[in-house]
mmCIF file of C-alpha atoms in Angstrom:
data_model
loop_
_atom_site.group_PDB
_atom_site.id
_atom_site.type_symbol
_atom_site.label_atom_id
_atom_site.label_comp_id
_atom_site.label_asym_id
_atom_site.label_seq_id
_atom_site.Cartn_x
_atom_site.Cartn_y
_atom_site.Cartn_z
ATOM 1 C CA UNK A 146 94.921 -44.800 34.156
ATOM 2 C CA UNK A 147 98.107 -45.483 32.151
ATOM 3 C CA UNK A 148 100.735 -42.321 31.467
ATOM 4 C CA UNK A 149 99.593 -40.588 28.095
ATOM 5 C CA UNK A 150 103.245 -40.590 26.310
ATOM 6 C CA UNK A 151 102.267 -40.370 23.062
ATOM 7 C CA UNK A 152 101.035 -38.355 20.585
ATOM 8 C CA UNK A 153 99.699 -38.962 17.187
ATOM 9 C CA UNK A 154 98.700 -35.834 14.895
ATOM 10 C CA UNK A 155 95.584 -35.910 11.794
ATOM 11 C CA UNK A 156 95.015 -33.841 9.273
ATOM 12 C CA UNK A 157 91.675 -33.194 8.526
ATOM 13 C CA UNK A 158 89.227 -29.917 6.725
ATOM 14 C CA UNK A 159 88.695 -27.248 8.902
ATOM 15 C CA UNK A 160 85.217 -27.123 8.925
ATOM 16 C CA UNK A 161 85.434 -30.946 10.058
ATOM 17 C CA UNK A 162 87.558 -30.210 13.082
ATOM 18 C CA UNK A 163 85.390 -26.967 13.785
ATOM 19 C CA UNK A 164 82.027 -28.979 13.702
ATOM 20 C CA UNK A 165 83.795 -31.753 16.117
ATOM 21 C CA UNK A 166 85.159 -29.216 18.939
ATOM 22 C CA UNK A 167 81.871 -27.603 19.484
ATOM 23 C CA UNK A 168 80.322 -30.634 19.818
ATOM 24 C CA UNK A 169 82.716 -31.567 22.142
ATOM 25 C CA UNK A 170 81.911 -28.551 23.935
ATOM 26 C CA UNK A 171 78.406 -28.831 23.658
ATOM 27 C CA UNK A 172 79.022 -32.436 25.792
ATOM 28 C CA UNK A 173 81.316 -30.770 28.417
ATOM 29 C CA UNK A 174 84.455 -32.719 27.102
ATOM 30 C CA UNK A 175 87.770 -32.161 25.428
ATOM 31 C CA UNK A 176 88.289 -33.495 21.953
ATOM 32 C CA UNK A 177 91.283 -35.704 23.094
ATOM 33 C CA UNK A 178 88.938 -37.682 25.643
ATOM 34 C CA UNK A 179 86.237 -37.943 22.667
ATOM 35 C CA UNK A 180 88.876 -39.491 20.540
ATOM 36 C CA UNK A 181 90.990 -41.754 23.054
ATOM 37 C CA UNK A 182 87.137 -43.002 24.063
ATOM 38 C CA UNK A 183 86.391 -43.394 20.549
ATOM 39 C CA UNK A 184 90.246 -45.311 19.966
ATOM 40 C CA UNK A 185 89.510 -47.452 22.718
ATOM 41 C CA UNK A 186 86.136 -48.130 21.629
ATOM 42 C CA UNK A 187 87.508 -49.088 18.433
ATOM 43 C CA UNK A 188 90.157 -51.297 19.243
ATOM 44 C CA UNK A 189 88.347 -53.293 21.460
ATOM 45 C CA UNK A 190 85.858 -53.726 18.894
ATOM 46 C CA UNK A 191 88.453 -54.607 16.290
ATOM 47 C CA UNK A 192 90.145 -57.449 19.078
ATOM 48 C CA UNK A 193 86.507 -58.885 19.288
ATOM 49 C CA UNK A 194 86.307 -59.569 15.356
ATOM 50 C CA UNK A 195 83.537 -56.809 14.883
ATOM 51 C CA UNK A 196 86.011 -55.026 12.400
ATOM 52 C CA UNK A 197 83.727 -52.108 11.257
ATOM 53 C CA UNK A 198 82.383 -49.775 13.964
ATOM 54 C CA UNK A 199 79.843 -47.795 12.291
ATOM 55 C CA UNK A 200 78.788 -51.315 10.484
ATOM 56 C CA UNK A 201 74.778 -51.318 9.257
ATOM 57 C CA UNK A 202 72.919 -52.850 6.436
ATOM 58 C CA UNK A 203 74.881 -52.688 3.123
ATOM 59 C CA UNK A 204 73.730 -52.665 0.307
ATOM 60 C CA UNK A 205 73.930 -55.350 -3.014
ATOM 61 C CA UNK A 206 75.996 -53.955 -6.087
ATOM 62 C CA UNK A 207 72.786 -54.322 -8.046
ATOM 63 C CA UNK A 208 70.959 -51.964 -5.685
ATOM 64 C CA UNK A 209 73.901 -49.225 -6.480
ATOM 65 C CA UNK A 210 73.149 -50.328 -10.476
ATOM 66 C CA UNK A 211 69.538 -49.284 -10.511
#
């Protein structure tokens, strides 16, 4: 595995990061392996040409209209 030299720091509600660290927990794992699998995960997906990860059915503007 490559030397982790860098950092990067989010801001996000603190309910958010509360709800994401216990289920972290829940699973056994640390939060920063959750997110470098979930960067990794991501990236590879993006390199591929599936840009959107959590891509499902979308819906029409005229189904939002009705």
């Amino acid at each position: 595995m490559a030397i982790k030299d860098s950092g990067m720091r989010i801001r996000v509600e603190k309910e958010l990061r509360e709800a994401f660290v216990q289920a972290c927990r829940a699973q056994d794992r640390a939060a920063a392996d959750v997110l470098r699998d979930f960067m990794r995960t991501f990236t590879s997906k993006q390199q591929r040409g599936q840009a959107d990860l959590f891509a499902g059915p979308r819906a029409s503007v005229n189904e939002h209209n009705q």
